[in-house]
Amino acid sequence: MMLETIVVGALETNCYIIADEVTKDAAIIDPGAEGRRIAKRVEAMGLTVRYILVTHGHMDHMKDAPLLSEIYGCPIVVHREEMEYIHSPEVKASPYSAQVFQTFETAVHDNGMLVEDEQHLPLGALDLRVMKVPGHSQASVCYFLEREGTVFDGDTLFWRSIGRTDFYHGSPADLVTSIRQKLLELPDEVRVFPGHGPATTIGEERGQNPFLNLSAGMWDF
């Protein structure tokens, strides 16, 4: 698997480009900003983009998805239930946010792929499994490549931290459940590529993440 990380925007979001090494079929994960810069890198790598993958509907992860979908003529992939967040008036409180979310809504309407938990997406010889992990948002997802031992988990689990839950439609209880029942069920050697900060592994976070080693009572919501 080919893998490139591009840190974009004021919030330093990790945008990932992944591709099959043979077919050069590619996906762009969480293009939250700097879409033209991302496109230049894709072209330099000689890739054919098949999907724009969005882990969740926060602006720093999806703002330039419509631009890249238009450039490559490929669908924006987002969980079906996350569109409820995108459609909600609460996220459109400012003229800028209203424009960003309305542009995203239109792009998904025109060329979107609304996915469900445990759906599989083929990418050349790669297989991406959609894992719904609510908590940071209503229907955040991870994209897991089992054979490659790699998961792209958005803002769910970070190096020595976990995602915030104080946003609209966030839930501490759901986040804990998602981490326990989805991510911590993966093998220790699985590499975790989060939405911000350095990569890590499931094993490292299982053993060293302070938020995963709280007393049992503090995990009960």
PDB file of C-alpha atoms in Angstrom:
ATOM      1  CA  MET A   1       0.000   0.000   0.000  1.00  0.00           C
ATOM      2  CA  MET A   2       1.164   3.492  -0.837  1.00  0.00           C
ATOM      3  CA  LEU A   3       0.599   5.996   1.965  1.00  0.00           C
ATOM      4  CA  GLU A   4       1.250   9.722   2.089  1.00  0.00           C
ATOM      5  CA  THR A   5       0.395  12.134   4.918  1.00  0.00           C
ATOM      6  CA  ILE A   6      -0.249  15.814   4.234  1.00  0.00           C
ATOM      7  CA  VAL A   7      -0.911  18.077   7.218  1.00  0.00           C
ATOM      8  CA  VAL A   8      -3.447  20.712   6.197  1.00  0.00           C
ATOM      9  CA  GLY A   9      -5.174  23.776   7.569  1.00  0.00           C
ATOM     10  CA  ALA A  10      -4.973  25.845  10.723  1.00  0.00           C
ATOM     11  CA  LEU A  11      -5.909  22.869  12.916  1.00  0.00           C
ATOM     12  CA  GLU A  12      -3.165  20.722  11.339  1.00  0.00           C
ATOM     13  CA  THR A  13      -5.434  17.939  10.166  1.00  0.00           C
ATOM     14  CA  ASN A  14      -3.778  14.793   8.860  1.00  0.00           C
ATOM     15  CA  CYS A  15      -5.008  14.243   5.318  1.00  0.00           C
ATOM     16  CA  TYR A  16      -4.012  10.830   4.002  1.00  0.00           C
ATOM     17  CA  ILE A  17      -3.524   9.612   0.452  1.00  0.00           C
ATOM     18  CA  ILE A  18      -3.618   5.829   0.150  1.00  0.00           C
ATOM     19  CA  ALA A  19      -3.291   3.747  -2.991  1.00  0.00           C
ATOM     20  CA  ASP A  20      -2.830   0.270  -4.386  1.00  0.00           C
ATOM     21  CA  GLU A  21       0.806  -0.003  -5.441  1.00  0.00           C
ATOM     22  CA  VAL A  22      -0.017  -1.902  -8.645  1.00  0.00           C
ATOM     23  CA  THR A  23      -3.187  -0.300 -10.006  1.00  0.00           C
ATOM     24  CA  LYS A  24      -2.508   3.170  -8.533  1.00  0.00           C
ATOM     25  CA  ASP A  25      -6.173   3.365  -7.527  1.00  0.00           C
ATOM     26  CA  ALA A  26      -6.277   5.861  -4.668  1.00  0.00           C
ATOM     27  CA  ALA A  27      -8.411   7.416  -1.957  1.00  0.00           C
ATOM     28  CA  ILE A  28      -8.009  10.722  -0.172  1.00  0.00           C
ATOM     29  CA  ILE A  29      -8.967  10.683   3.510  1.00  0.00           C
ATOM     30  CA  ASP A  30     -10.136  13.840   5.335  1.00  0.00           C
ATOM     31  CA  PRO A  31      -9.179  16.688   2.990  1.00  0.00           C
ATOM     32  CA  GLY A  32     -10.064  19.452   5.426  1.00  0.00           C
ATOM     33  CA  ALA A  33      -8.172  22.220   3.609  1.00  0.00           C
ATOM     34  CA  GLU A  34      -5.556  22.917   0.928  1.00  0.00           C
ATOM     35  CA  GLY A  35      -7.287  20.836  -1.717  1.00  0.00           C
ATOM     36  CA  ARG A  36      -5.158  22.173  -4.570  1.00  0.00           C
ATOM     37  CA  ARG A  37      -1.997  21.212  -2.706  1.00  0.00           C
ATOM     38  CA  ILE A  38      -3.387  17.725  -2.117  1.00  0.00           C
ATOM     39  CA  ALA A  39      -4.251  17.409  -5.807  1.00  0.00           C
ATOM     40  CA  LYS A  40      -0.719  18.392  -6.837  1.00  0.00           C
ATOM     41  CA  ARG A  41       0.693  15.628  -4.663  1.00  0.00           C
ATOM     42  CA  VAL A  42      -1.770  13.090  -6.061  1.00  0.00           C
ATOM     43  CA  GLU A  43      -0.743  13.988  -9.583  1.00  0.00           C
ATOM     44  CA  ALA A  44       2.961  13.805  -8.717  1.00  0.00           C
ATOM     45  CA  MET A  45       2.361  10.274  -7.431  1.00  0.00           C
ATOM     46  CA  GLY A  46       0.594   9.267 -10.653  1.00  0.00           C
ATOM     47  CA  LEU A  47      -2.589   8.112  -8.928  1.00  0.00           C
ATOM     48  CA  THR A  48      -6.207   7.688  -9.993  1.00  0.00           C
ATOM     49  CA  VAL A  49      -8.508   8.838  -7.199  1.00  0.00           C
ATOM     50  CA  ARG A  50     -11.562   6.614  -6.698  1.00  0.00           C
ATOM     51  CA  TYR A  51     -12.935   7.949  -3.398  1.00  0.00           C
ATOM     52  CA  ILE A  52     -12.850  10.978  -1.132  1.00  0.00           C
ATOM     53  CA  LEU A  53     -13.224   9.389   2.321  1.00  0.00           C
ATOM     54  CA  VAL A  54     -14.554  11.494   5.197  1.00  0.00           C
ATOM     55  CA  THR A  55     -14.276  10.169   8.752  1.00  0.00           C
ATOM     56  CA  HIS A  56     -16.714  12.728  10.167  1.00  0.00           C
ATOM     57  CA  GLY A  57     -18.464  15.961   9.367  1.00  0.00           C
ATOM     58  CA  HIS A  58     -16.327  18.559  11.125  1.00  0.00           C
ATOM     59  CA  MET A  59     -15.041  21.275   8.819  1.00  0.00           C
ATOM     60  CA  ASP A  60     -11.358  20.574   9.403  1.00  0.00           C
ATOM     61  CA  HIS A  61     -11.886  17.087   7.963  1.00  0.00           C
ATOM     62  CA  MET A  62     -14.229  17.675   5.040  1.00  0.00           C
ATOM     63  CA  LYS A  63     -14.102  21.268   3.787  1.00  0.00           C
ATOM     64  CA  ASP A  64     -12.225  20.535   0.555  1.00  0.00           C
ATOM     65  CA  ALA A  65     -13.917  17.208  -0.155  1.00  0.00           C
ATOM     66  CA  PRO A  66     -16.294  18.883  -2.661  1.00  0.00           C
ATOM     67  CA  LEU A  67     -13.396  20.464  -4.552  1.00  0.00           C
ATOM     68  CA  LEU A  68     -11.513  17.179  -4.869  1.00  0.00           C
ATOM     69  CA  SER A  69     -14.670  15.263  -5.763  1.00  0.00           C
ATOM     70  CA  GLU A  70     -15.185  17.711  -8.610  1.00  0.00           C
ATOM     71  CA  ILE A  71     -11.566  17.508  -9.765  1.00  0.00           C
ATOM     72  CA  TYR A  72     -11.521  13.702  -9.890  1.00  0.00           C
ATOM     73  CA  GLY A  73     -15.184  12.952 -10.589  1.00  0.00           C
ATOM     74  CA  CYS A  74     -15.275  10.511  -7.691  1.00  0.00           C
ATOM     75  CA  PRO A  75     -17.755  10.135  -4.816  1.00  0.00           C
ATOM     76  CA  ILE A  76     -17.506  11.614  -1.357  1.00  0.00           C
ATOM     77  CA  VAL A  77     -17.875   8.744   1.121  1.00  0.00           C
ATOM     78  CA  VAL A  78     -19.535   9.549   4.441  1.00  0.00           C
ATOM     79  CA  HIS A  79     -21.656   7.579   6.897  1.00  0.00           C
ATOM     80  CA  ARG A  80     -25.365   7.932   6.217  1.00  0.00           C
ATOM     81  CA  GLU A  81     -26.158   9.040   9.781  1.00  0.00           C
ATOM     82  CA  GLU A  82     -23.425  11.680   9.788  1.00  0.00           C
ATOM     83  CA  MET A  83     -25.455  13.586   7.226  1.00  0.00           C
ATOM     84  CA  GLU A  84     -27.993  14.315   9.983  1.00  0.00           C
ATOM     85  CA  TYR A  85     -25.259  16.384  11.632  1.00  0.00           C
ATOM     86  CA  ILE A  86     -24.355  18.019   8.321  1.00  0.00           C
ATOM     87  CA  HIS A  87     -28.003  18.956   7.714  1.00  0.00           C
ATOM     88  CA  SER A  88     -28.598  20.398  11.194  1.00  0.00           C
ATOM     89  CA  PRO A  89     -29.004  24.190  11.466  1.00  0.00           C
ATOM     90  CA  GLU A  90     -26.830  24.271  14.595  1.00  0.00           C
ATOM     91  CA  VAL A  91     -23.657  23.743  12.539  1.00  0.00           C
ATOM     92  CA  LYS A  92     -24.483  26.651  10.225  1.00  0.00           C
ATOM     93  CA  ALA A  93     -24.370  29.401  12.855  1.00  0.00           C
ATOM     94  CA  SER A  94     -21.994  31.657  10.915  1.00  0.00           C
ATOM     95  CA  PRO A  95     -22.076  32.653   7.231  1.00  0.00           C
ATOM     96  CA  TYR A  96     -18.763  30.861   6.681  1.00  0.00           C
ATOM     97  CA  SER A  97     -19.835  27.575   8.271  1.00  0.00           C
ATOM     98  CA  ALA A  98     -23.175  27.758   6.468  1.00  0.00           C
ATOM     99  CA  GLN A  99     -21.363  28.050   3.143  1.00  0.00           C
ATOM    100  CA  VAL A 100     -19.002  25.152   3.924  1.00  0.00           C
ATOM    101  CA  PHE A 101     -21.756  22.792   5.042  1.00  0.00           C
ATOM    102  CA  GLN A 102     -24.139  23.737   2.239  1.00  0.00           C
ATOM    103  CA  THR A 103     -21.393  23.165  -0.327  1.00  0.00           C
ATOM    104  CA  PHE A 104     -20.718  19.752   1.215  1.00  0.00           C
ATOM    105  CA  GLU A 105     -24.429  18.877   1.216  1.00  0.00           C
ATOM    106  CA  THR A 106     -24.721  19.750  -2.455  1.00  0.00           C
ATOM    107  CA  ALA A 107     -21.605  17.768  -3.369  1.00  0.00           C
ATOM    108  CA  VAL A 108     -22.823  14.671  -1.518  1.00  0.00           C
ATOM    109  CA  HIS A 109     -26.243  15.004  -3.148  1.00  0.00           C
ATOM    110  CA  ASP A 110     -24.622  15.205  -6.589  1.00  0.00           C
ATOM    111  CA  ASN A 111     -21.898  12.592  -6.120  1.00  0.00           C
ATOM    112  CA  GLY A 112     -21.949  10.993  -2.697  1.00  0.00           C
ATOM    113  CA  MET A 113     -21.736   7.461  -1.345  1.00  0.00           C
ATOM    114  CA  LEU A 114     -23.563   7.070   1.955  1.00  0.00           C
ATOM    115  CA  VAL A 115     -22.131   4.058   3.755  1.00  0.00           C
ATOM    116  CA  GLU A 116     -23.112   1.893   6.705  1.00  0.00           C
ATOM    117  CA  ASP A 117     -21.187   0.183   9.493  1.00  0.00           C
ATOM    118  CA  GLU A 118     -19.198  -2.844   8.269  1.00  0.00           C
ATOM    119  CA  GLN A 119     -19.533  -1.917   4.605  1.00  0.00           C
ATOM    120  CA  HIS A 120     -16.487  -2.747   2.465  1.00  0.00           C
ATOM    121  CA  LEU A 121     -14.953  -0.509  -0.205  1.00  0.00           C
ATOM    122  CA  PRO A 122     -12.640  -2.030  -2.830  1.00  0.00           C
ATOM    123  CA  LEU A 123      -9.603  -0.014  -3.880  1.00  0.00           C
ATOM    124  CA  GLY A 124      -7.538  -1.985  -6.346  1.00  0.00           C
ATOM    125  CA  ALA A 125      -6.427  -5.007  -4.307  1.00  0.00           C
ATOM    126  CA  LEU A 126      -7.053  -3.121  -1.056  1.00  0.00           C
ATOM    127  CA  ASP A 127     -10.179  -3.626   1.025  1.00  0.00           C
ATOM    128  CA  LEU A 128     -11.390  -0.828   3.287  1.00  0.00           C
ATOM    129  CA  ARG A 129     -13.833  -1.786   6.024  1.00  0.00           C
ATOM    130  CA  VAL A 130     -16.061   0.964   7.375  1.00  0.00           C
ATOM    131  CA  MET A 131     -16.296   0.930  11.184  1.00  0.00           C
ATOM    132  CA  LYS A 132     -18.858   3.232  12.782  1.00  0.00           C
ATOM    133  CA  VAL A 133     -17.366   4.807  15.928  1.00  0.00           C
ATOM    134  CA  PRO A 134     -19.781   7.413  17.327  1.00  0.00           C
ATOM    135  CA  GLY A 135     -18.702   9.673  20.154  1.00  0.00           C
ATOM    136  CA  HIS A 136     -16.618  12.493  18.717  1.00  0.00           C
ATOM    137  CA  SER A 137     -19.522  13.007  16.345  1.00  0.00           C
ATOM    138  CA  GLN A 138     -22.836  11.288  15.732  1.00  0.00           C
ATOM    139  CA  ALA A 139     -21.541   8.794  13.190  1.00  0.00           C
ATOM    140  CA  SER A 140     -17.779   9.077  12.906  1.00  0.00           C
ATOM    141  CA  VAL A 141     -16.146   6.199  11.073  1.00  0.00           C
ATOM    142  CA  CYS A 142     -12.779   4.511  10.835  1.00  0.00           C
ATOM    143  CA  TYR A 143     -11.451   2.985   7.637  1.00  0.00           C
ATOM    144  CA  PHE A 144      -9.720  -0.301   8.474  1.00  0.00           C
ATOM    145  CA  LEU A 145      -7.450  -2.258   6.143  1.00  0.00           C
ATOM    146  CA  GLU A 146      -7.135  -5.629   7.837  1.00  0.00           C
ATOM    147  CA  ARG A 147      -4.487  -7.196   5.613  1.00  0.00           C
ATOM    148  CA  GLU A 148      -2.295  -4.102   5.881  1.00  0.00           C
ATOM    149  CA  GLY A 149      -2.885  -3.810   9.631  1.00  0.00           C
ATOM    150  CA  THR A 150      -3.821  -0.153   9.329  1.00  0.00           C
ATOM    151  CA  VAL A 151      -6.733   1.956  10.562  1.00  0.00           C
ATOM    152  CA  PHE A 152      -7.530   5.591   9.792  1.00  0.00           C
ATOM    153  CA  ASP A 153      -9.624   6.645  12.752  1.00  0.00           C
ATOM    154  CA  GLY A 154     -10.308  10.368  12.426  1.00  0.00           C
ATOM    155  CA  ASP A 155     -10.667  12.006  15.833  1.00  0.00           C
ATOM    156  CA  THR A 156     -11.542   8.901  17.860  1.00  0.00           C
ATOM    157  CA  LEU A 157      -8.200   7.701  19.255  1.00  0.00           C
ATOM    158  CA  PHE A 158      -4.945   9.655  19.266  1.00  0.00           C
ATOM    159  CA  TRP A 159      -1.399   9.137  20.451  1.00  0.00           C
ATOM    160  CA  ARG A 160      -1.910   9.146  24.240  1.00  0.00           C
ATOM    161  CA  SER A 161      -5.312  10.806  24.000  1.00  0.00           C
ATOM    162  CA  ILE A 162      -8.877  10.394  22.762  1.00  0.00           C
ATOM    163  CA  GLY A 163     -11.293  12.578  20.821  1.00  0.00           C
ATOM    164  CA  ARG A 164     -13.219  15.488  22.258  1.00  0.00           C
ATOM    165  CA  THR A 165     -16.911  14.989  22.950  1.00  0.00           C
ATOM    166  CA  ASP A 166     -18.028  18.544  23.699  1.00  0.00           C
ATOM    167  CA  PHE A 167     -19.123  19.253  20.140  1.00  0.00           C
ATOM    168  CA  TYR A 168     -22.718  19.156  18.927  1.00  0.00           C
ATOM    169  CA  HIS A 169     -23.831  15.485  18.739  1.00  0.00           C
ATOM    170  CA  GLY A 170     -20.761  14.364  20.725  1.00  0.00           C
ATOM    171  CA  SER A 171     -21.122  11.746  23.468  1.00  0.00           C
ATOM    172  CA  PRO A 172     -18.530  10.628  26.060  1.00  0.00           C
ATOM    173  CA  ALA A 173     -20.370   7.348  26.629  1.00  0.00           C
ATOM    174  CA  ASP A 174     -20.510   6.580  22.915  1.00  0.00           C
ATOM    175  CA  LEU A 175     -16.831   7.404  22.467  1.00  0.00           C
ATOM    176  CA  VAL A 176     -15.796   5.036  25.250  1.00  0.00           C
ATOM    177  CA  THR A 177     -18.004   2.290  23.837  1.00  0.00           C
ATOM    178  CA  SER A 178     -16.594   2.805  20.343  1.00  0.00           C
ATOM    179  CA  ILE A 179     -13.006   2.581  21.540  1.00  0.00           C
ATOM    180  CA  ARG A 180     -13.679  -0.449  23.719  1.00  0.00           C
ATOM    181  CA  GLN A 181     -15.818  -2.415  21.285  1.00  0.00           C
ATOM    182  CA  LYS A 182     -14.224  -1.467  17.978  1.00  0.00           C
ATOM    183  CA  LEU A 183     -10.647  -0.197  18.206  1.00  0.00           C
ATOM    184  CA  LEU A 184      -9.452  -2.196  21.208  1.00  0.00           C
ATOM    185  CA  GLU A 185     -10.766  -5.347  19.542  1.00  0.00           C
ATOM    186  CA  LEU A 186      -8.124  -4.924  16.843  1.00  0.00           C
ATOM    187  CA  PRO A 187      -4.715  -6.623  17.181  1.00  0.00           C
ATOM    188  CA  ASP A 188      -1.985  -4.755  19.059  1.00  0.00           C
ATOM    189  CA  GLU A 189       0.167  -4.419  15.947  1.00  0.00           C
ATOM    190  CA  VAL A 190      -2.451  -2.471  13.980  1.00  0.00           C
ATOM    191  CA  ARG A 191      -1.138   0.966  13.061  1.00  0.00           C
ATOM    192  CA  VAL A 192      -3.411   3.879  13.949  1.00  0.00           C
ATOM    193  CA  PHE A 193      -3.349   6.970  11.752  1.00  0.00           C
ATOM    194  CA  PRO A 194      -5.392   9.650  13.539  1.00  0.00           C
ATOM    195  CA  GLY A 195      -6.879  12.922  12.365  1.00  0.00           C
ATOM    196  CA  HIS A 196      -4.254  14.968  14.221  1.00  0.00           C
ATOM    197  CA  GLY A 197      -0.805  14.267  15.606  1.00  0.00           C
ATOM    198  CA  PRO A 198       1.536  11.302  15.225  1.00  0.00           C
ATOM    199  CA  ALA A 199       0.666   7.758  14.253  1.00  0.00           C
ATOM    200  CA  THR A 200       0.603   5.065  16.914  1.00  0.00           C
ATOM    201  CA  THR A 201      -0.508   1.446  17.360  1.00  0.00           C
ATOM    202  CA  ILE A 202      -3.393  -0.217  19.133  1.00  0.00           C
ATOM    203  CA  GLY A 203      -0.934  -1.964  21.455  1.00  0.00           C
ATOM    204  CA  GLU A 204       0.838   1.254  22.417  1.00  0.00           C
ATOM    205  CA  GLU A 205      -2.423   2.981  23.258  1.00  0.00           C
ATOM    206  CA  ARG A 206      -3.804  -0.038  25.080  1.00  0.00           C
ATOM    207  CA  GLY A 207      -0.780   0.015  27.354  1.00  0.00           C
ATOM    208  CA  GLN A 208       0.181   3.679  27.574  1.00  0.00           C
ATOM    209  CA  ASN A 209      -2.798   5.898  26.797  1.00  0.00           C
ATOM    210  CA  PRO A 210      -3.831   7.474  30.124  1.00  0.00           C
ATOM    211  CA  PHE A 211      -7.444   7.787  28.965  1.00  0.00           C
ATOM    212  CA  LEU A 212      -7.582   4.029  28.377  1.00  0.00           C
ATOM    213  CA  ASN A 213      -6.095   3.213  31.766  1.00  0.00           C
ATOM    214  CA  LEU A 214      -8.490   5.058  34.040  1.00  0.00           C
ATOM    215  CA  SER A 215     -10.082   3.161  36.879  1.00  0.00           C
ATOM    216  CA  ALA A 216     -13.169   1.223  35.870  1.00  0.00           C
ATOM    217  CA  GLY A 217     -15.453   3.598  37.746  1.00  0.00           C
ATOM    218  CA  MET A 218     -14.269   6.608  35.764  1.00  0.00           C
ATOM    219  CA  TRP A 219     -15.224   4.846  32.538  1.00  0.00           C
ATOM    220  CA  ASP A 220     -18.835   4.422  33.623  1.00  0.00           C
ATOM    221  CA  PHE A 221     -21.133   7.068  32.172  1.00  0.00           C
TER     222      PHE A 221
END
